[in-house]
Short mmCIF file of C-alpha atoms in Angstrom, two decimals:
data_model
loop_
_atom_site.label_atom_id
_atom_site.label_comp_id
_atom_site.label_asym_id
_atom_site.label_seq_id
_atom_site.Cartn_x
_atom_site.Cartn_y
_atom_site.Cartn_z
CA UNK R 299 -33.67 -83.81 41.42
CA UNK R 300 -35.02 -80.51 42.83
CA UNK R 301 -37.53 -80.18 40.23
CA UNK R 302 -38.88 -83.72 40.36
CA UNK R 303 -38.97 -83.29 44.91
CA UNK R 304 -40.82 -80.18 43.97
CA UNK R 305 -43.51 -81.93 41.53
CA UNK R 306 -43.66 -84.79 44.06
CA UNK R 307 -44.22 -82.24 46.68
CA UNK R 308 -46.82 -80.07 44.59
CA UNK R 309 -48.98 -83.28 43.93
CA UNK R 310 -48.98 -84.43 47.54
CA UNK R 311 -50.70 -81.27 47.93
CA UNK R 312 -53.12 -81.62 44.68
CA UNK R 313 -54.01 -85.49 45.93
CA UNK R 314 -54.52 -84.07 49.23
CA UNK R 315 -57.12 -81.22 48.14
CA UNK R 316 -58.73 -83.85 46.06
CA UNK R 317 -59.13 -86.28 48.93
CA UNK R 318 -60.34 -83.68 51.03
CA UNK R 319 -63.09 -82.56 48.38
CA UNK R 320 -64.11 -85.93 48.26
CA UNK R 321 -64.51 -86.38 51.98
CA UNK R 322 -66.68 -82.95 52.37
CA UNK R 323 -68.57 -84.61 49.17
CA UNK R 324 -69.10 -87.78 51.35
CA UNK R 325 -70.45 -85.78 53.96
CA UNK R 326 -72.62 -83.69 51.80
CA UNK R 327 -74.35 -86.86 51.01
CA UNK R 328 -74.22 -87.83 54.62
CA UNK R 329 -76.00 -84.08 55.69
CA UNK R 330 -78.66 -85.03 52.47
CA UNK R 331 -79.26 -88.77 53.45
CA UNK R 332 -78.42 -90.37 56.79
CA UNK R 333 -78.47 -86.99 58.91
CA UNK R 334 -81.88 -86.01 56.80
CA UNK R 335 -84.31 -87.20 59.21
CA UNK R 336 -82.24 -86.24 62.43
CA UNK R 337 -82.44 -82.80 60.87
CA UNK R 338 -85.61 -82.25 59.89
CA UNK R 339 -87.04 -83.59 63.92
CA UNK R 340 -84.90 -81.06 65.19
CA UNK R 341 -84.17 -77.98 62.75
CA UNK R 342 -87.51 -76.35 64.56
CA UNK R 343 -86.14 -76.48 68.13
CA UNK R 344 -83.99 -73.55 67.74
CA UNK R 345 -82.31 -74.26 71.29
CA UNK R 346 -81.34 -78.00 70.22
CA UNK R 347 -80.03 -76.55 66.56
CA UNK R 348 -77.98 -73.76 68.44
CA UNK R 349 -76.52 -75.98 70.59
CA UNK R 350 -76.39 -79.09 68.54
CA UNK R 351 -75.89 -78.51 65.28
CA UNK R 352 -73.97 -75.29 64.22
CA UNK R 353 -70.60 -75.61 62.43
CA UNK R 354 -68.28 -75.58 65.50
CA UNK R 355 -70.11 -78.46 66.94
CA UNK R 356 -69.80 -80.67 64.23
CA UNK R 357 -65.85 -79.66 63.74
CA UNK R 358 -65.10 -80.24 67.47
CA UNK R 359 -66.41 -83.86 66.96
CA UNK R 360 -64.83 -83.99 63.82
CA UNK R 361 -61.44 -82.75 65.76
CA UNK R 362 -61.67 -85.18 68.79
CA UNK R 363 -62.34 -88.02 66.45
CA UNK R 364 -59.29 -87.43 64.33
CA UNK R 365 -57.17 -87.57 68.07
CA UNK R 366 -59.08 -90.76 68.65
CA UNK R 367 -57.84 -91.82 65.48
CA UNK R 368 -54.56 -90.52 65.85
CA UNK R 369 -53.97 -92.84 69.15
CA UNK R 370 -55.62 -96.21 67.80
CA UNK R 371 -53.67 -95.14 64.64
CA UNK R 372 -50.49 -95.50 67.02
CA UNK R 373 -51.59 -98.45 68.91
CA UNK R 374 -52.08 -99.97 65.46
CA UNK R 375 -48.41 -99.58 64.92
CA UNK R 376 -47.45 -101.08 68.29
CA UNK R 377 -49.78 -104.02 67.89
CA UNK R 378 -49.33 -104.97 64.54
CA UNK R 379 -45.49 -104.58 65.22
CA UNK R 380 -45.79 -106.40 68.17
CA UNK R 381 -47.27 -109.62 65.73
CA UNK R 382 -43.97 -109.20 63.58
CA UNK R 383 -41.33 -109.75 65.92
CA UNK R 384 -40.95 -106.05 67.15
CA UNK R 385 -40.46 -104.74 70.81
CA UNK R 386 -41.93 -102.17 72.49
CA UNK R 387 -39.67 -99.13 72.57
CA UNK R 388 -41.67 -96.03 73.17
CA UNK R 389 -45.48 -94.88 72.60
CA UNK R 390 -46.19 -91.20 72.70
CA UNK R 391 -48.87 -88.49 72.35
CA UNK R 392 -48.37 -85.34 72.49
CA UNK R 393 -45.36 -84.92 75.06
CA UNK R 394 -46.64 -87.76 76.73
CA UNK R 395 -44.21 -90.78 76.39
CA UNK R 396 -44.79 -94.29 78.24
CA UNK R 397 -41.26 -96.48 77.88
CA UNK R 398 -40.44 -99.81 79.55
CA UNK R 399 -38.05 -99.52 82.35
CA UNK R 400 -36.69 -101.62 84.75
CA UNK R 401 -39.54 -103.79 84.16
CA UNK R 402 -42.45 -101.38 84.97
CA UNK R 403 -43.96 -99.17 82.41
CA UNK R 404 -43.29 -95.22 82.87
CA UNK R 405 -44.26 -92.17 82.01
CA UNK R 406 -41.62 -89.89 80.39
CA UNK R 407 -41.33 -86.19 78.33
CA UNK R 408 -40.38 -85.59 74.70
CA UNK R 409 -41.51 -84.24 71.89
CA UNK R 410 -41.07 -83.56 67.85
CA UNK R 411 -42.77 -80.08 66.74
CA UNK R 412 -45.31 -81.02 64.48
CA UNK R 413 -46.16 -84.62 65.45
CA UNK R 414 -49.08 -85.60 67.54
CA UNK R 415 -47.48 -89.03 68.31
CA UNK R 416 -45.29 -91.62 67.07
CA UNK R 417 -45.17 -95.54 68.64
CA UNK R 418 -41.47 -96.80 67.75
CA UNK R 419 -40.43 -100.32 68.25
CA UNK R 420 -36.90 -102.20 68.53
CA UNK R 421 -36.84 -104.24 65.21
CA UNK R 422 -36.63 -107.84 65.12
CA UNK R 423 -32.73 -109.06 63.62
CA UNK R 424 -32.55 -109.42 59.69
CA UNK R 425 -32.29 -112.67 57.96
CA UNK R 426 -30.61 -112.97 55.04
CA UNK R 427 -30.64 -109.00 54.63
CA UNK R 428 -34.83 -109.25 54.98
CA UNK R 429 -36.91 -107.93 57.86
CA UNK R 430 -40.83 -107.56 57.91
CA UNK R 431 -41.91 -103.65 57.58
CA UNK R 432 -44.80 -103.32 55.37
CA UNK R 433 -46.91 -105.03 58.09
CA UNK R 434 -45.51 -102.66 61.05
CA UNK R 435 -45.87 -99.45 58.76
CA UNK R 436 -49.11 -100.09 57.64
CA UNK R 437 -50.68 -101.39 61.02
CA UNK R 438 -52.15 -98.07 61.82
CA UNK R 439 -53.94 -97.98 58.71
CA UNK R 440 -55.40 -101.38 59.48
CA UNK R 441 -55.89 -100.32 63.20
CA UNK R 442 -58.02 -97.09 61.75
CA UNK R 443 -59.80 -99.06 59.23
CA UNK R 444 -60.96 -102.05 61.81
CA UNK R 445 -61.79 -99.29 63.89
CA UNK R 446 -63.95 -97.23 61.07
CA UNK R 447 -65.86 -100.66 60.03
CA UNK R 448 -66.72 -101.03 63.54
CA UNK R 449 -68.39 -96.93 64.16
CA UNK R 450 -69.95 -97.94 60.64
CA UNK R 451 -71.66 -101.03 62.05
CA UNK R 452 -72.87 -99.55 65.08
CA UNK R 453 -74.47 -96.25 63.55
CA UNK R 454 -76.51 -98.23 60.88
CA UNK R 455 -77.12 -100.86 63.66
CA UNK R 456 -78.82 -97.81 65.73
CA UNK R 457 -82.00 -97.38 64.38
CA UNK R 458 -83.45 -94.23 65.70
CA UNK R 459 -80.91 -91.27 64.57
CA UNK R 460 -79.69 -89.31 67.73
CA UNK R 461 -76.69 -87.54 68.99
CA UNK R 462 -75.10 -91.23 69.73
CA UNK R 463 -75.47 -92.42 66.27
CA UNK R 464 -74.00 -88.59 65.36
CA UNK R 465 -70.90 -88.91 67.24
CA UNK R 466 -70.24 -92.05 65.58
CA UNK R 467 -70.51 -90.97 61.74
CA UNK R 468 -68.91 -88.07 62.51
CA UNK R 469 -65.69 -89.76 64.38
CA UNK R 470 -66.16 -92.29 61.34
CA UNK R 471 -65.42 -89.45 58.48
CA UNK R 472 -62.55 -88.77 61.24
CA UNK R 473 -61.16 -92.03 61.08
CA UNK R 474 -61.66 -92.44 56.82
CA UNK R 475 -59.60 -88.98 56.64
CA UNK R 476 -57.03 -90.77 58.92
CA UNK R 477 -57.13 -93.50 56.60
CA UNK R 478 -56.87 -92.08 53.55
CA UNK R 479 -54.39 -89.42 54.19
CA UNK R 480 -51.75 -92.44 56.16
CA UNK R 481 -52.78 -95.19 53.17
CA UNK R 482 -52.87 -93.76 49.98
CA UNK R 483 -48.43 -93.29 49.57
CA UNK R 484 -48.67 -89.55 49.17
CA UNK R 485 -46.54 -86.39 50.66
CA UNK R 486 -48.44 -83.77 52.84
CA UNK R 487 -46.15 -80.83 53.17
CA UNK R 488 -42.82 -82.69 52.35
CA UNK R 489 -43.29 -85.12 54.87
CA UNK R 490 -43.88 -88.99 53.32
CA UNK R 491 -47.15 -91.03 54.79
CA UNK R 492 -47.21 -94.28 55.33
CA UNK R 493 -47.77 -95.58 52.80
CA UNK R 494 -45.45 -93.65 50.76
CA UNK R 495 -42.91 -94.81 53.22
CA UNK R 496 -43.82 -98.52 52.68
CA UNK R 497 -43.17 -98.09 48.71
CA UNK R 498 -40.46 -96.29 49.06
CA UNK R 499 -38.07 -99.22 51.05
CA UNK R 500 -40.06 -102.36 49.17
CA UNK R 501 -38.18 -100.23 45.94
CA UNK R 502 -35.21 -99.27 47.49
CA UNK R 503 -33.21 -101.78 49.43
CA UNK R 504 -31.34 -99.14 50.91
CA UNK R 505 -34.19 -97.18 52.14
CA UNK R 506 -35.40 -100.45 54.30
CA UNK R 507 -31.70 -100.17 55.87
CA UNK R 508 -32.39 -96.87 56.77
CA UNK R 509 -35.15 -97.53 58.38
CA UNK R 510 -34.16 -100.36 60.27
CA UNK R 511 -31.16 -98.76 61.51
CA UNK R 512 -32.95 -95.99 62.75
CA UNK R 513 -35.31 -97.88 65.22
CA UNK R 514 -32.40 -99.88 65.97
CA UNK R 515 -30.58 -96.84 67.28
CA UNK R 516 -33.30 -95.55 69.05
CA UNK R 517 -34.52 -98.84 71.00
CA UNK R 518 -30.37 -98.72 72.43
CA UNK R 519 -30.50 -95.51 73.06
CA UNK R 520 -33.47 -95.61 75.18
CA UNK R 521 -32.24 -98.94 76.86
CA UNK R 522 -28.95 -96.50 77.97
CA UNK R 523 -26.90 -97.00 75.15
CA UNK R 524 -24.91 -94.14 74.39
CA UNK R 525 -23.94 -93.38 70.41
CA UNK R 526 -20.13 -93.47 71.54
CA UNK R 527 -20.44 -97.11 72.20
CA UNK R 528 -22.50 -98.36 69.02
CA UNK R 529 -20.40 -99.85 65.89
CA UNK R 530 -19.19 -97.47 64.14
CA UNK R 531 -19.38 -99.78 60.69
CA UNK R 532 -22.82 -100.39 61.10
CA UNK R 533 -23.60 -96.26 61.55
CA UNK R 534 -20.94 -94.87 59.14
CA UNK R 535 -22.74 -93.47 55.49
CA UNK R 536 -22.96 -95.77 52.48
CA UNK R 537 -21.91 -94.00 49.16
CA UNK R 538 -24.54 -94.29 46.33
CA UNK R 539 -27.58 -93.34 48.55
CA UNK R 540 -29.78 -91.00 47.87
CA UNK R 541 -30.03 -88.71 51.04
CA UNK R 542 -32.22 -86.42 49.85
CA UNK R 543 -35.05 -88.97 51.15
CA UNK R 544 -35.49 -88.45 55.00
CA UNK R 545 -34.97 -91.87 55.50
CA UNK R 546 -31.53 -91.73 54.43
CA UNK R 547 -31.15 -88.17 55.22
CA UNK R 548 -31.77 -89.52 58.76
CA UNK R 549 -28.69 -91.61 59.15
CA UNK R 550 -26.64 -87.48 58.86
CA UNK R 551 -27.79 -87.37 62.50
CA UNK R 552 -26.85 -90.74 63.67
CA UNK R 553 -23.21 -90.81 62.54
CA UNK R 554 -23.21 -86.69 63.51
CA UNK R 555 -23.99 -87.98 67.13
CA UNK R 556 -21.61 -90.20 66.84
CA UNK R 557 -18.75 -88.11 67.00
CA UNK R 558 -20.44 -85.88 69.49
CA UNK R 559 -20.58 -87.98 71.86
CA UNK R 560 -17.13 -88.78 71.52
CA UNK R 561 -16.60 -84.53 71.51
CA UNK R 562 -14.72 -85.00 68.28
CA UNK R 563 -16.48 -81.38 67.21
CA UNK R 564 -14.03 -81.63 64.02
CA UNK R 565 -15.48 -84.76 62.99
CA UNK R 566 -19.28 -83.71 63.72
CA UNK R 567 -18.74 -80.55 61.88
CA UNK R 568 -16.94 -82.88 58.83
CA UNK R 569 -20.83 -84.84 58.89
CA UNK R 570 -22.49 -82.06 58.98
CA UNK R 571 -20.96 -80.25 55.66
CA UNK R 572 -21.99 -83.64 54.11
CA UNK R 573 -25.08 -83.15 55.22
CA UNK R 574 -25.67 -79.84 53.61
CA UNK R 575 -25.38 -80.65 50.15
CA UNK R 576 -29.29 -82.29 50.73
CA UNK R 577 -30.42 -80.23 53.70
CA UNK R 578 -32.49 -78.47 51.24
CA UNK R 579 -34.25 -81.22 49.62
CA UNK R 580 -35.26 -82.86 52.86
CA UNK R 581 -38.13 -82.53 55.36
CA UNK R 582 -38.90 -78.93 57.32
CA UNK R 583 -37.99 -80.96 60.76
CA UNK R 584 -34.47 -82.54 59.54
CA UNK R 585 -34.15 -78.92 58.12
CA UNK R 586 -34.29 -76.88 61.43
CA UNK R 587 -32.62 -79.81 63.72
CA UNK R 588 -29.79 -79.66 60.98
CA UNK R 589 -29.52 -75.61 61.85
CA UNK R 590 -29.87 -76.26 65.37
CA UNK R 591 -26.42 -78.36 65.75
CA UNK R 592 -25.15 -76.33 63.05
CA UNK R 593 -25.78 -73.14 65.39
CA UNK R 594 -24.05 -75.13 68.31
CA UNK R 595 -21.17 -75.92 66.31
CA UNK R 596 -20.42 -72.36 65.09
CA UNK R 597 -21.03 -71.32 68.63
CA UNK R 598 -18.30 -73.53 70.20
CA UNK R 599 -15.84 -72.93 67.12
CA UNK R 600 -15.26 -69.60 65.64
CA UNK R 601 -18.16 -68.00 66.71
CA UNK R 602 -18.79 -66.07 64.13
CA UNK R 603 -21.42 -63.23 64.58
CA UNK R 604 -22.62 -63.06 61.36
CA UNK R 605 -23.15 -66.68 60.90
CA UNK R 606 -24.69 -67.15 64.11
CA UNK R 607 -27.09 -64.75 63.48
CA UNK R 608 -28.20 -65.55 59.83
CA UNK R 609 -28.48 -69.05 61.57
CA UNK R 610 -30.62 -68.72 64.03
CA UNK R 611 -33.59 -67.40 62.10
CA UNK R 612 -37.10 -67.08 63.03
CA UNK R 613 -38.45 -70.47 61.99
CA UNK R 614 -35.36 -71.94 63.79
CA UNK R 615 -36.00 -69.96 66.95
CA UNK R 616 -39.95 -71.03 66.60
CA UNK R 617 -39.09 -74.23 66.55
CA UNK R 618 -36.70 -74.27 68.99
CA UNK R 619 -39.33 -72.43 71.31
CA UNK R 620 -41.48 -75.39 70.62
CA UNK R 621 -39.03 -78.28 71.21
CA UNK R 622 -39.58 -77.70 75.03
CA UNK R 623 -39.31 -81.45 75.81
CA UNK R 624 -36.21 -82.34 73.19
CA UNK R 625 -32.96 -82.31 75.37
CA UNK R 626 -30.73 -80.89 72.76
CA UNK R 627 -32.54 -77.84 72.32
CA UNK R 628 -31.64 -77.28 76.14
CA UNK R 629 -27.90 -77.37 75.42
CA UNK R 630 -28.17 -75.45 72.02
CA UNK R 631 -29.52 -72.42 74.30
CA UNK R 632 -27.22 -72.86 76.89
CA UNK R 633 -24.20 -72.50 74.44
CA UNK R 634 -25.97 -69.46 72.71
CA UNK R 635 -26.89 -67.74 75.62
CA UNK R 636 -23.85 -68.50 77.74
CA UNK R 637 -20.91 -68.24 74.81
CA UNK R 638 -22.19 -66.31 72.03
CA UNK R 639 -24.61 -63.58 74.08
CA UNK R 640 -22.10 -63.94 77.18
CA UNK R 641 -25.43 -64.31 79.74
CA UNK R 642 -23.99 -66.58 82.57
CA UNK R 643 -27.58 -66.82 84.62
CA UNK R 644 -29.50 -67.45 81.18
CA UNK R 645 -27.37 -70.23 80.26
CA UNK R 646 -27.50 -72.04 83.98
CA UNK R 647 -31.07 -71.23 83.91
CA UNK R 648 -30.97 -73.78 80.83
CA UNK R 649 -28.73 -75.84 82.32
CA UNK R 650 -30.71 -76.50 84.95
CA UNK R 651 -33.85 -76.92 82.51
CA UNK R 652 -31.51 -79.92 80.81
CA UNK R 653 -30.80 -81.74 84.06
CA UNK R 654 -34.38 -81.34 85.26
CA UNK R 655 -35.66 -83.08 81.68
CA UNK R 656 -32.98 -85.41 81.42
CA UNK R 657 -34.60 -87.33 84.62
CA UNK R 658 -38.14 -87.44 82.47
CA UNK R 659 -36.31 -88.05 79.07
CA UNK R 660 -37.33 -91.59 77.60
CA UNK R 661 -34.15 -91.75 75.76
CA UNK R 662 -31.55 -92.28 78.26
CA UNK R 663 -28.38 -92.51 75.97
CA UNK R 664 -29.26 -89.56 74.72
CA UNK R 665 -30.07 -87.70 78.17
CA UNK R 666 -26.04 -88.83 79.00
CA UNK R 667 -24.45 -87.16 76.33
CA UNK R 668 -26.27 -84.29 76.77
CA UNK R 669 -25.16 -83.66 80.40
CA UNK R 670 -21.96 -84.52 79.36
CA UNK R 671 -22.31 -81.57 76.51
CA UNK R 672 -23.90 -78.88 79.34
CA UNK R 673 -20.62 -80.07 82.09
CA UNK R 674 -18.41 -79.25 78.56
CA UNK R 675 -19.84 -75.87 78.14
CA UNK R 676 -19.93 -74.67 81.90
CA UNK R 677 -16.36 -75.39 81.67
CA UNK R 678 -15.56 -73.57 78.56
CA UNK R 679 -17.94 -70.51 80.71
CA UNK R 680 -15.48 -70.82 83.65
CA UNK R 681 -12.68 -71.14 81.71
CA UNK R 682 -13.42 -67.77 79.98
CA UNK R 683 -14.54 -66.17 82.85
CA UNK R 684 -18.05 -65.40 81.44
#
């Protein structure tokens, strides 16, 4: 299984580099043909090539394109999900989340390390076992792609070649890499596309249950739901899965919250050495939140120097530096700084940190449990007089 993640993995990569060749080929031919005249009327002004056409101009177009792209890519999602049956859960760039609440629309905090944003949606009920998901998962493709058609139309529709007519063929090969690297099913540094995504639950029933449970669990949670109060049949882990994929690996968290919230540490720490028999084979950001609680349980257990320390590693304390808007990282530090490093002011500092974020958090059942986690370990501080 190992070796066949690792070819998998290896030609993600290879498709990748290809793809990418064949984009720089495309604009090679784009620089030879279409940009030929716009060249050659203004290679001679040296102040209008200096300014206009070096390397870093043409990348920072390229680059603020591809964040165009990234947002209509998103909005695809919500749209095209929107035409399925799905609600509106949560649409974020960046740290910038905008959630439904109350009736108004609002502007929250969170983040994922290593995501540029994400648009998640409260799936519609199943029928007969079926739900519609190829449409939602591939609606930022079609978003990019209407999008792309429509930059292509325009620049040929612009007859005289200027900057305008630029901009748009360059935030066109944007949009085509967004495209090709969401659409064609592929893995880009472990992490599935997609597309990738979409053939992976039309072949595997189980996988589409994974996925459905997951936005499930996340539209209740931001509605208030805590974990504590969800169904514990509908959460618990099927035997014969394969939770090596992160969409299965995924569901490890869910029932692992689970018993947190209910502070059943025994329990969470039961899920969790389940969990480790695939932590390995999974993606780099399951990997370090799967350290994280591991860290936290340790810490709150038997504390064990050693283990803490071999624990938190670099990457884990890199990526816990750069989870500044995830809730749970708040706590993790608290409990490391306050009961393993014995620092009372560093671990209110966090504390303080958590309650502050939970009042911009977008997931609100989440934001309650972890309050209720900081109250448990200012407690355990008092009670050993650190």
């Amino acid at each position: 299984m190992k070796k066949s993640s690792k070819k998998n993995e290896y030609l993600g990569y290879g498709l990748f580099v290809l793809i990418c060749g064949g984009i720089g080929a495309l604009f090679g031919f784009l620089s030879d043909s279409i940009l030929k005249d716009f060249f050659e009327a203004y290679v001679d002004n040296d102040k209008i090539y200096r300014e206009m056409f070096n390397i870093y101009f043409i990348l920072l177009i390229i680059v603020l394109g591809y964040l165009v792209h990234i947002i209509i890519h998103e909005a695809g999602h919500l749209v095209f999900g929107l035409l399925t049956g799905y609600k509106f859960v949560s649409f974020r760039i960046g740290s910038f989340t905008l959630i439904r609440e109350d009736g108004m629309f609002k502007w929250k905090r969170f983040n994922i390390p290593g995501t540029a944003g994400q648009c998640l949606m409260m799936p519609p009920e199943k029928k007969d076992g079926k739900f519609p998901f190829v449409i939602y998962n591939l609606g930022g493709v079609f978003m990019n792609s209407i999008f792309v058609a429509i930059g292509i139309i325009i620049a040929m529709a612009i007859k005289e070649l200027n900057l305008i007519n630029l901009i748009f063929i360059l935030t066109n090969i944007a949009g085509i890499i967004v495209v090709v690297t969401n659409g064609i099913p592929m893995k880009i540094g472990g992490v599935a596309n997609d597309g990738h995504n979409v053939i992976s639950m039309i072949k595997d029933r189980h996988a589409r249950d994974s996925f459905h449970l997951q936005l499930k669990v996340n539209g209740l949670l931001t509605e208030g739901m805590r974990m504590k109060d969800m169904a514990y049949e509908e959460l618990k882990l099927p035997e014969g899965l394969d939770y090596r994929r992160p969409i299965n690996f995924s569901r490890i968290f869910l029932v692992y919250n689970y018993h947190l919230d209910k502070m059943d540490f025994e329990k969470a720490r039961e899920v969790l050495e389940f969990g480790s028999k695939y932590v390995d084979d999974t993606i780099l950001v399951y990997k370090m939140e799967f350290a994280a609680e591991k860290l936290f349980l340790e810490i709150i257990g038997e504390c064990d120097e050693r283990k803490i320390d071999t624990i938190y590693s670099k990457n884990l304390k890199k990526y816990i530096k750069a989870s500044k808007f995830m809730i749970s990282k708040k706590r993790v530090m608290m409990a490391y700084e306050g009961l393993y490093k014995e620092k009372r002011e560093s671990a209110l500092v966090y504390l303080q940190e958590l309650k502050k974020l939970s009042k911009m958090y977008p997931i609100k059942g989440e934001a309650k449990m972890e309050i209720m986690l900081a109250n448990f370990i200012e407690k355990e501080l008092e009670a050993k007089n650190i």
